[in-house]
PDB file of C-alpha atoms in Angstrom:
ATOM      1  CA  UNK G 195      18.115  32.406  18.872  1.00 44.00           C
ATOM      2  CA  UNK G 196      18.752  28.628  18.199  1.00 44.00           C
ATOM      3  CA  UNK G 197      22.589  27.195  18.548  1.00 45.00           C
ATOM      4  CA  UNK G 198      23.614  26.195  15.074  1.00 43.00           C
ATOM      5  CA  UNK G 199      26.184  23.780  16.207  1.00 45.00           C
ATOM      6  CA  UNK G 200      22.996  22.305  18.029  1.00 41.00           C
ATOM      7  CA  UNK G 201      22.991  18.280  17.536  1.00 44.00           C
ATOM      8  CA  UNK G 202      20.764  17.666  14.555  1.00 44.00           C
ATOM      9  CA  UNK G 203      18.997  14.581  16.235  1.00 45.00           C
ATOM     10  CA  UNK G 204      17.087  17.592  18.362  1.00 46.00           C
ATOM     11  CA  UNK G 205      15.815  19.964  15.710  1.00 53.00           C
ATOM     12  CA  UNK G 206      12.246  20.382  15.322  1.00 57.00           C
ATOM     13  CA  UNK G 207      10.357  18.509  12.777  1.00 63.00           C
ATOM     14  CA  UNK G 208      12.484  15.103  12.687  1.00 74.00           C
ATOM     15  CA  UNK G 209      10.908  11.720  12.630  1.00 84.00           C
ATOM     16  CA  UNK G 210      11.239   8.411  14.252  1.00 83.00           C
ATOM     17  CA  UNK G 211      12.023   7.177  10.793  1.00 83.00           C
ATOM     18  CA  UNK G 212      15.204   9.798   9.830  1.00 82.00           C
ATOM     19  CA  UNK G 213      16.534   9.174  13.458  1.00 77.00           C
ATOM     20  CA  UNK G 214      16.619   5.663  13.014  1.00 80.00           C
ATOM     21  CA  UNK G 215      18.498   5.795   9.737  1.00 82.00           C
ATOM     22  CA  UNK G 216      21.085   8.444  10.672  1.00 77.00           C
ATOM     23  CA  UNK G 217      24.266   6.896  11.297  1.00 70.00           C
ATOM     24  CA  UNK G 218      25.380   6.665  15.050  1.00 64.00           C
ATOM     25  CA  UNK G 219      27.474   9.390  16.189  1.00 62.00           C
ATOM     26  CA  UNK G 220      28.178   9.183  19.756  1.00 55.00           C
ATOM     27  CA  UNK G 221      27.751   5.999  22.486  1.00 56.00           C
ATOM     28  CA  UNK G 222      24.573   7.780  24.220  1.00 61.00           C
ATOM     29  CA  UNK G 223      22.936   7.566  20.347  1.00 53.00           C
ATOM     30  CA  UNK G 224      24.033   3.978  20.031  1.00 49.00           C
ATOM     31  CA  UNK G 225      22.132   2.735  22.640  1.00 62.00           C
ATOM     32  CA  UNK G 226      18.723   4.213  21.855  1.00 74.00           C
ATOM     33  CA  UNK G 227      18.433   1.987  18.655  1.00 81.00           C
ATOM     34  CA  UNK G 228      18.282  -1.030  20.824  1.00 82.00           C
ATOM     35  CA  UNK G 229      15.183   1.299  22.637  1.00 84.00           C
ATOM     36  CA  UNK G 230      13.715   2.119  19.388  1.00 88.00           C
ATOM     37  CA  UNK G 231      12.905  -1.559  18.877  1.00 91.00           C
ATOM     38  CA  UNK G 232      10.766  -1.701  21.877  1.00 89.00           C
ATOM     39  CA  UNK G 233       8.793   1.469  20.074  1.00 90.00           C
ATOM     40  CA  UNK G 234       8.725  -0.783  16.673  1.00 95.00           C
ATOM     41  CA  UNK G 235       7.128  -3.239  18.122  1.00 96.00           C
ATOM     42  CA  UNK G 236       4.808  -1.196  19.788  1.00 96.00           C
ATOM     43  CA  UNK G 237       4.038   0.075  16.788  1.00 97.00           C
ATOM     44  CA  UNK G 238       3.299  -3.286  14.386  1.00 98.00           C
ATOM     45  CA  UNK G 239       1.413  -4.522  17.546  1.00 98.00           C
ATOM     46  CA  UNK G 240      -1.060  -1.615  17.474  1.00 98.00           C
ATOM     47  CA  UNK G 241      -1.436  -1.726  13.713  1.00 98.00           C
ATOM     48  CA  UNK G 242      -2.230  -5.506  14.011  1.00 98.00           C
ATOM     49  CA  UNK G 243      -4.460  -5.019  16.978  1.00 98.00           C
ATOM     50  CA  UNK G 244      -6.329  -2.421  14.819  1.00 98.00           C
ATOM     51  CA  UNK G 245      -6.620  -3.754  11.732  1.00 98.00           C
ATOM     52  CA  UNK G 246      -7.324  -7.744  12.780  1.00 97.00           C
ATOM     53  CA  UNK G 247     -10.874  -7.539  11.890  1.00 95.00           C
ATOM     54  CA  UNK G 248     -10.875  -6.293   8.581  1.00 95.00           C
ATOM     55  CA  UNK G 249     -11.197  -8.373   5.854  1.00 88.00           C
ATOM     56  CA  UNK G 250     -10.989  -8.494   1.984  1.00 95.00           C
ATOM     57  CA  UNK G 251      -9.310  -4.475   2.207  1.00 98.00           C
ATOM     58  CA  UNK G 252      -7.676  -3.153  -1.705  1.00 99.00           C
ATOM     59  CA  UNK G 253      -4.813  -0.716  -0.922  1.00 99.00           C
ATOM     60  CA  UNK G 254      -5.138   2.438  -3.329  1.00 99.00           C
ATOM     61  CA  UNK G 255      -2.492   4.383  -3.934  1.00 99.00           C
ATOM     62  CA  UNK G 256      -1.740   7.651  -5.912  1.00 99.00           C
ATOM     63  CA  UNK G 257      -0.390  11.476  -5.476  1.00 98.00           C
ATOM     64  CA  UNK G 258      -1.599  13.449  -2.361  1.00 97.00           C
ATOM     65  CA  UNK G 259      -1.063  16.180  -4.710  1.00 97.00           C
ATOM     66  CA  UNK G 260      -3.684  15.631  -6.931  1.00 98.00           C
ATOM     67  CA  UNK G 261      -6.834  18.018  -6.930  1.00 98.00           C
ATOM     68  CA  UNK G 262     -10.504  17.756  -6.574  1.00 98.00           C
ATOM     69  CA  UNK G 263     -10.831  18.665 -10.163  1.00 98.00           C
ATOM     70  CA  UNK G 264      -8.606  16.241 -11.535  1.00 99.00           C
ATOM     71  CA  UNK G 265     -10.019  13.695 -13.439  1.00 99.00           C
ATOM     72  CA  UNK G 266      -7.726  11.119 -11.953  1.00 99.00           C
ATOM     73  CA  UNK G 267      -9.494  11.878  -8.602  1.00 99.00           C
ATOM     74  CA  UNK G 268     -13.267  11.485  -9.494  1.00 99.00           C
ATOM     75  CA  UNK G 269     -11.502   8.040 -11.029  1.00 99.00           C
ATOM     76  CA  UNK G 270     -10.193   7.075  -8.084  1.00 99.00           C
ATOM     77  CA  UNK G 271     -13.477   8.151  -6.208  1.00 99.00           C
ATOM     78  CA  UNK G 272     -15.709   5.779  -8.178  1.00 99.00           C
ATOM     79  CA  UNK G 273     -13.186   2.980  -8.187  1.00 99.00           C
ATOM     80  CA  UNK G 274     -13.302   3.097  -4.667  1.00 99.00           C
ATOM     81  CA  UNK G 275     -17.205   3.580  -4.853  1.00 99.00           C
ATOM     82  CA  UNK G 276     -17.296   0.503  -6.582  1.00 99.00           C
ATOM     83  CA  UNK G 277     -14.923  -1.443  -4.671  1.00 99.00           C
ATOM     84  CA  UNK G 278     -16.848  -1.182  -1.796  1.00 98.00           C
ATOM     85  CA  UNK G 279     -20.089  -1.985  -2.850  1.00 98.00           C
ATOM     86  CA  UNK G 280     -18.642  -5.461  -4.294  1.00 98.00           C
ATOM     87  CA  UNK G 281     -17.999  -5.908  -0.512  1.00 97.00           C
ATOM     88  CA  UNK G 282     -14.102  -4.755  -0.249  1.00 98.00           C
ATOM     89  CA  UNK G 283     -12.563  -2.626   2.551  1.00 99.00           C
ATOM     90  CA  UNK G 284     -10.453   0.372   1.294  1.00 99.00           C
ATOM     91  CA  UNK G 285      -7.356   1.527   2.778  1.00 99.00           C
ATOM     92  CA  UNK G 286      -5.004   4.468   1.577  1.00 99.00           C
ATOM     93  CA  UNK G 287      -2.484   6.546   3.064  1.00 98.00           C
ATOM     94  CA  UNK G 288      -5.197   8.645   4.698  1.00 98.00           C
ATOM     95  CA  UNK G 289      -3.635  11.838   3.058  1.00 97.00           C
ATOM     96  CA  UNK G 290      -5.085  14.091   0.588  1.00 98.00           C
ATOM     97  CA  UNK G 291      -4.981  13.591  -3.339  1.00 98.00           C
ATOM     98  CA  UNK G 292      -5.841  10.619  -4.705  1.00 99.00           C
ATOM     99  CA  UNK G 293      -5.612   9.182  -1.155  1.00 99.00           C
ATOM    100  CA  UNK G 294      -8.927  11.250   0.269  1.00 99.00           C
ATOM    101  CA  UNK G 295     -10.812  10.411  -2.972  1.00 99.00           C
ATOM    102  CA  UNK G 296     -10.648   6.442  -2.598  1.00 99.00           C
ATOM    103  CA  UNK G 297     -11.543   7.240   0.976  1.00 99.00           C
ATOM    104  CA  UNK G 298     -14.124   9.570  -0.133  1.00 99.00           C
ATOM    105  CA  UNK G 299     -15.587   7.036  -2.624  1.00 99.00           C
ATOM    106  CA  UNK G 300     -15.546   4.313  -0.012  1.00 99.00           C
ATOM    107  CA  UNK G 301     -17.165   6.228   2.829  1.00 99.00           C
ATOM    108  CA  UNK G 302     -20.088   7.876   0.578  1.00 99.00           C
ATOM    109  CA  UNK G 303     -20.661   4.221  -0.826  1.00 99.00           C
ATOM    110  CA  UNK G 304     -21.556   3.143   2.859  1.00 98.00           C
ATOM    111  CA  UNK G 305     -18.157   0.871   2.550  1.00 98.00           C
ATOM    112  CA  UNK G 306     -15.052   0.677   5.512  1.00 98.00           C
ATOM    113  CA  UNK G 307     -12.867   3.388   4.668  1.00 99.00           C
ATOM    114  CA  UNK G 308      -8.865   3.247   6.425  1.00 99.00           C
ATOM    115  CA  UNK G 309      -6.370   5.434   6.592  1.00 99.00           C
ATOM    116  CA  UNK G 310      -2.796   4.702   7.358  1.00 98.00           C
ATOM    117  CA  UNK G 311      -1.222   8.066   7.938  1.00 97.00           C
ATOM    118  CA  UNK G 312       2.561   8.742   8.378  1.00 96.00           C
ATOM    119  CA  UNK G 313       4.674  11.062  10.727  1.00 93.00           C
ATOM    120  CA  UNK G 314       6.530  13.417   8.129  1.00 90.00           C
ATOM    121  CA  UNK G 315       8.710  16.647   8.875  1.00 88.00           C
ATOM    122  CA  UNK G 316       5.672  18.793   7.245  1.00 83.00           C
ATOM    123  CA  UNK G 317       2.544  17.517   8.918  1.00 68.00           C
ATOM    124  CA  UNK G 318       0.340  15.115   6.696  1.00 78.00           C
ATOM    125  CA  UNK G 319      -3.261  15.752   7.922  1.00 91.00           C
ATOM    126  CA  UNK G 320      -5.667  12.365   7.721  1.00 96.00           C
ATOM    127  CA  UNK G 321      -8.222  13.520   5.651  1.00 98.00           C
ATOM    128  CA  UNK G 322     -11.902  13.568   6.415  1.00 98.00           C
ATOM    129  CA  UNK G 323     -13.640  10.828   4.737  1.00 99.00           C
ATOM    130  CA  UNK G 324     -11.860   7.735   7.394  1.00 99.00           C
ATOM    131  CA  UNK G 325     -13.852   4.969   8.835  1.00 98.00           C
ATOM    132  CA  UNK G 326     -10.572   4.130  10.826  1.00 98.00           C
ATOM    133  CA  UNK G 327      -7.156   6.058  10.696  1.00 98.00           C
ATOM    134  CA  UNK G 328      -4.102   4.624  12.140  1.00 98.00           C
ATOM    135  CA  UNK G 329      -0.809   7.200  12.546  1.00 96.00           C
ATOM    136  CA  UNK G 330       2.722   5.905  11.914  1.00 97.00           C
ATOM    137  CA  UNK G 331       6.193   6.586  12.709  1.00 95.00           C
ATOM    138  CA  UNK G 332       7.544   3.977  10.450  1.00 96.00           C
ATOM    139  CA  UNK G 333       7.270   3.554   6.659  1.00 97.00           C
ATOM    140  CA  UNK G 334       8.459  -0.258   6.828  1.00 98.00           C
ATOM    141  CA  UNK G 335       5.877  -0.657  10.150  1.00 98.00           C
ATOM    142  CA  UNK G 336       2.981   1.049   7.595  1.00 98.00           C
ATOM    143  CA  UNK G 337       3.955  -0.726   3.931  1.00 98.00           C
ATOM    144  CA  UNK G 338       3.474  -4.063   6.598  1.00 98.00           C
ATOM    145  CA  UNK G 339       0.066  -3.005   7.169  1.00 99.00           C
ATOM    146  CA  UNK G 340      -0.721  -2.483   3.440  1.00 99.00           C
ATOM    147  CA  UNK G 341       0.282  -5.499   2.152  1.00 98.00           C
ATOM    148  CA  UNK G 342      -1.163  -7.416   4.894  1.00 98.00           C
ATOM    149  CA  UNK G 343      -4.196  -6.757   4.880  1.00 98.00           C
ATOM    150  CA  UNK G 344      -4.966  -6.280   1.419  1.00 98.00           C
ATOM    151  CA  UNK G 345      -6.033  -8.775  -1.240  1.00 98.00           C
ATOM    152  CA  UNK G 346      -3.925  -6.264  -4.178  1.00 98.00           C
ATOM    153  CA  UNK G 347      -2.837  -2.952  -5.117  1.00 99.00           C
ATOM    154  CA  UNK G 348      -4.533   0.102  -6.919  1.00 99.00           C
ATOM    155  CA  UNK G 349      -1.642   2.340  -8.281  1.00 99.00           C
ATOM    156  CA  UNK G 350      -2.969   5.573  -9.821  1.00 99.00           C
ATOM    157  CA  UNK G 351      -0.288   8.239 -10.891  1.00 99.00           C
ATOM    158  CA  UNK G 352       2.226   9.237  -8.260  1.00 99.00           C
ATOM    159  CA  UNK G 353       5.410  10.369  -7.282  1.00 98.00           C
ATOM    160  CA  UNK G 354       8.517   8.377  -5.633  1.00 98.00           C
ATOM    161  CA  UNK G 355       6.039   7.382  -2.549  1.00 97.00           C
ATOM    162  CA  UNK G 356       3.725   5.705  -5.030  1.00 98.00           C
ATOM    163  CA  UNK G 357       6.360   4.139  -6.986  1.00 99.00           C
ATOM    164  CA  UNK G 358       8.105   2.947  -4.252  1.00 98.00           C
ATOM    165  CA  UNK G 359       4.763   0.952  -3.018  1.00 98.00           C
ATOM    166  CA  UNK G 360       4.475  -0.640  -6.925  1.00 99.00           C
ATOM    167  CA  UNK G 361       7.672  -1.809  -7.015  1.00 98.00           C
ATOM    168  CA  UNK G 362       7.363  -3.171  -3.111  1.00 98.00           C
ATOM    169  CA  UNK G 363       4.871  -4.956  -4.182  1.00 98.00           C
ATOM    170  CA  UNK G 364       6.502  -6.543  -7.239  1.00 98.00           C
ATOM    171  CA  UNK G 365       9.239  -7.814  -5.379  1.00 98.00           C
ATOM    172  CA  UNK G 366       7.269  -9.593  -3.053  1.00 98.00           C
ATOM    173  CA  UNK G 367       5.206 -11.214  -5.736  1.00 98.00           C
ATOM    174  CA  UNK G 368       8.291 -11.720  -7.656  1.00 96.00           C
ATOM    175  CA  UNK G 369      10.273 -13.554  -5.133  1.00 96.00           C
ATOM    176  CA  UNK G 370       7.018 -15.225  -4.277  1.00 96.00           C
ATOM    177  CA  UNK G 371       6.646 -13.829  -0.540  1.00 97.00           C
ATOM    178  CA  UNK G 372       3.133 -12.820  -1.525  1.00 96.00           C
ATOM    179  CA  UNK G 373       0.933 -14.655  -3.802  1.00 93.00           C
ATOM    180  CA  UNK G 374      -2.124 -14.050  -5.837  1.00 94.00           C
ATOM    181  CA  UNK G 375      -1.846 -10.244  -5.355  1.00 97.00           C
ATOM    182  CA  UNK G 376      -3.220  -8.063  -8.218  1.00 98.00           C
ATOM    183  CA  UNK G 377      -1.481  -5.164  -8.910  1.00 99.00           C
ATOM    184  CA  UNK G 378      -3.490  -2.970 -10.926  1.00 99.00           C
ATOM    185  CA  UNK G 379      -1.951   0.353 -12.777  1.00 99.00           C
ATOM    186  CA  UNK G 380      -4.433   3.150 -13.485  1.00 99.00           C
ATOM    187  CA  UNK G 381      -3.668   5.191 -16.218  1.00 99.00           C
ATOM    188  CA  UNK G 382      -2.736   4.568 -19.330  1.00 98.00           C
ATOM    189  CA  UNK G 383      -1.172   7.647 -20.719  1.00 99.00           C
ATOM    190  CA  UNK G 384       0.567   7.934 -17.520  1.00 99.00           C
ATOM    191  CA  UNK G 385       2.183   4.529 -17.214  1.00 99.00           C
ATOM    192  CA  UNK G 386       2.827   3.467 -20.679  1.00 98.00           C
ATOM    193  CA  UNK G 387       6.083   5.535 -20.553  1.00 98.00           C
ATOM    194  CA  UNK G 388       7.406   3.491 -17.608  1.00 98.00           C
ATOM    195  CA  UNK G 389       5.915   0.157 -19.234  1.00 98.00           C
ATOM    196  CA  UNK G 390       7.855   1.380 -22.116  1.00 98.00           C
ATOM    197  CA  UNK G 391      10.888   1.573 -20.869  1.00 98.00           C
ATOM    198  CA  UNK G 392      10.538  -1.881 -19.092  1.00 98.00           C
ATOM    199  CA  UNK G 393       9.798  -3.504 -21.852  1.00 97.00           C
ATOM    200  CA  UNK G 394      12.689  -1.723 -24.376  1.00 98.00           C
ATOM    201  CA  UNK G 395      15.545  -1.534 -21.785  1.00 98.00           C
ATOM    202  CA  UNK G 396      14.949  -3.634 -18.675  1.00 98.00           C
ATOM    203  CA  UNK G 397      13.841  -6.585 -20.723  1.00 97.00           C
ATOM    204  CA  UNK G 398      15.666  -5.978 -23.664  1.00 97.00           C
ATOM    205  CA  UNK G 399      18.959  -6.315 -20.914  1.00 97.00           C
ATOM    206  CA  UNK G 400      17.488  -9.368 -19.122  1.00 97.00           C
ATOM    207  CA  UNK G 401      16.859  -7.318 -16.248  1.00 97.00           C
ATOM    208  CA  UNK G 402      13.258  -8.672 -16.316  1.00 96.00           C
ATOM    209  CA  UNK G 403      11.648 -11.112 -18.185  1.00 97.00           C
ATOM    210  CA  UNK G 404       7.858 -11.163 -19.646  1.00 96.00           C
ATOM    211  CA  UNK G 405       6.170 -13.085 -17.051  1.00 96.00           C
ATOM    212  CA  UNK G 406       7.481  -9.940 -14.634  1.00 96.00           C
ATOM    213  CA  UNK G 407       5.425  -7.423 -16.757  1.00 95.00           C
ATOM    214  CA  UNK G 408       2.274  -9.837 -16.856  1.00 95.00           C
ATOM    215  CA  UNK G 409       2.173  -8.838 -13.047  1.00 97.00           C
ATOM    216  CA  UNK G 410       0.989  -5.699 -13.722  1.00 98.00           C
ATOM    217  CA  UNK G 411      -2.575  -4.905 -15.237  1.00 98.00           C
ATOM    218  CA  UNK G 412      -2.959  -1.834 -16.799  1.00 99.00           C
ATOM    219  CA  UNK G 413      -6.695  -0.165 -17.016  1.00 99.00           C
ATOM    220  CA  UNK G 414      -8.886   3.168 -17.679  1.00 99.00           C
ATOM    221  CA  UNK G 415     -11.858   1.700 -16.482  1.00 99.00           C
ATOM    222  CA  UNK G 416     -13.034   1.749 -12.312  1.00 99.00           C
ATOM    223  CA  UNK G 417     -15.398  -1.376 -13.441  1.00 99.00           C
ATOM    224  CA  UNK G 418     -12.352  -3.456 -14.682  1.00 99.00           C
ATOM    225  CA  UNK G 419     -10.704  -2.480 -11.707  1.00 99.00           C
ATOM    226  CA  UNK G 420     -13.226  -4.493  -9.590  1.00 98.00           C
ATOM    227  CA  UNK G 421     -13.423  -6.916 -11.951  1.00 98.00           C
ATOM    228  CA  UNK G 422      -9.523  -7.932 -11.945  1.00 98.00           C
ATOM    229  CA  UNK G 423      -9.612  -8.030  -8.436  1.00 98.00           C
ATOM    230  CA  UNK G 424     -12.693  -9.950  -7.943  1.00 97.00           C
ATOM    231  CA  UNK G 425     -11.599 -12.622 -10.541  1.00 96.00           C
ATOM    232  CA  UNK G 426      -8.355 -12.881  -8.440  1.00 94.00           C
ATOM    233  CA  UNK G 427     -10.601 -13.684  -5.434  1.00 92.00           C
ATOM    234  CA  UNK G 428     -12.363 -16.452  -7.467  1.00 85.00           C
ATOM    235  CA  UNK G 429      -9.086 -17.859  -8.800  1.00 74.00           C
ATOM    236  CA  UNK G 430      -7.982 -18.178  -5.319  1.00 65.00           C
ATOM    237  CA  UNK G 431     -10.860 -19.718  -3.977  1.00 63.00           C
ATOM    238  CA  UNK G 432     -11.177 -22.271  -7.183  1.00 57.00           C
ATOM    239  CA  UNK G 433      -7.135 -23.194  -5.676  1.00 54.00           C
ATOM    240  CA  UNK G 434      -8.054 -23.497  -2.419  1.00 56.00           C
ATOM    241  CA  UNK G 435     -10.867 -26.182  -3.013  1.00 55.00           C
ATOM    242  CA  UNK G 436      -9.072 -27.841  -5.511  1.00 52.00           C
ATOM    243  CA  UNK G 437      -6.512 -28.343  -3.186  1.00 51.00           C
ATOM    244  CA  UNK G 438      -9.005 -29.349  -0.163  1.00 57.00           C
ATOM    245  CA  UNK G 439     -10.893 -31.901  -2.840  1.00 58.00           C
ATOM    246  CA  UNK G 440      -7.359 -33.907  -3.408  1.00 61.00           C
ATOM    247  CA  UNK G 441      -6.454 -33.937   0.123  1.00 62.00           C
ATOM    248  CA  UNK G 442      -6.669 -37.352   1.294  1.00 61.00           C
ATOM    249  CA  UNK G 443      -9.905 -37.681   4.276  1.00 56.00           C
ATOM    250  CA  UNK G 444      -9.492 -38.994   7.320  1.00 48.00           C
ATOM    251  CA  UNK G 445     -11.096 -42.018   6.624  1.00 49.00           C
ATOM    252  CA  UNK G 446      -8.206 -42.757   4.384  1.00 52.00           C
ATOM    253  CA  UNK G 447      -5.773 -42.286   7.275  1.00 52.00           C
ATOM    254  CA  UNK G 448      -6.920 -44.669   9.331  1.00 45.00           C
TER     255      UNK G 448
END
């Protein structure tokens, strides 16, 4: 029979992540965070090193407790169908739900297909329709990954994991440490409550002002999906040569 008074930092089924946020207790706990680094870095190295080929990837994101009969996954299937056969790479959490149905949709439509799975206390299986899955200990190390290497977000409806990467990715855009990054919301019925209530009471209190809520687009429709985030590709590339055309030559310099 287990001790109960044994330390909690050795039951089974804890993760790098809740050891690294519990509070340190003794001297010989102390020290491993200065360790744990070392495995952080480890860890962002290996997702770089795995990921530094891929190109023009959408992050979509969504409840890995939806079912295959849910309308919201043969949605996310075709978005992802779609996405890839404009040329993008799709990346998800590599879980089930809404996850393994963008995967699905990518993988069936001949497209790259990545999963970034996460160490939880209940085991989160990759699902089977992966190009390339990648396993982390860290959510920080794996929201790094998602951001990085994707040109915007695909948020269908979730819980507090998919909420948590919306309003990630809002901040960043907000405070302008990303740029040009769609975020698209899929769903109407099932986002207009929280649009709602940004709109009445965040806005209403200052909290957040209209150009915030333009980040988001709202759709029902896989096609406008593609077509938001291809426009935001064009937009970008329109930038970039306007600002190579008004860039002085080097015949100029001389």
């Amino acid at each position: 029979m287990a001790d109960s008074n044994e330390p909690e930092e050795h039951r089974p089924g804890t993760t790098q992540d809740e050891q690294l946020l519990e509070s340190p207790r003794a001297d010989e706990f102390t020290h491993t965070d200065t360790w744990r680094v070392f495995r952080i870095m480890g860890e962002f190295v290996a997702g770089f090193d795995d990921l530094a080929t891929l190109s023009r990837g959408v992050s979509i994101f969504g409840s890995a407790r939806t079912s295959r009969d849910d309308p919201y996954y043969k949605e996310a299937q075709e978005t992802a169908a779609l996405l890839s056969q404009a040329g993008f790479a799709v990346i998800t959490g590599g879980g089930p739900g809404i996850m393994e149905a963008a995967n699905r949709g990518a993988l069936e439509a001949g497209g790259q297909s990545i999963g970034c799975n996460i160490e939880l206390p209940f085991e989160q299986k990759s699902n089977d329709y992966l190009t390339l899955g990648l396993k982390f200990k860290y959510f920080f190390v794996r929201k790094m990954m998602f951001v990085k290497y994707s040109l915007g977000f695909i948020i269908f409806p979730g819980g507090f994991g998919t909420l948590d990467e919306l309003f990630e990715a809002l901040t960043l855009i907000q405070t302008g440490k990303i740029r040009n990054f769609p975020v698209v919301l899929y769903g109407s019925d099932y986002w207009k409550g929280m649009l709602d209530w940004i709109r009445d009471w965040a806005m209403k209190e200052g909290k957040v002002t209209e150009a915030d809520l333009k980040l988001l687009h709202l759709t029902d429709s896989p096609a406008e999906v593609v077509k938001i985030i291809s426009d935001s590709q064009s937009s970008l590339r329109d930038l970039e040569n306007d600002l190579i055309s008004t860039q002085p030559s080097a015949a100029n310099d001389r």
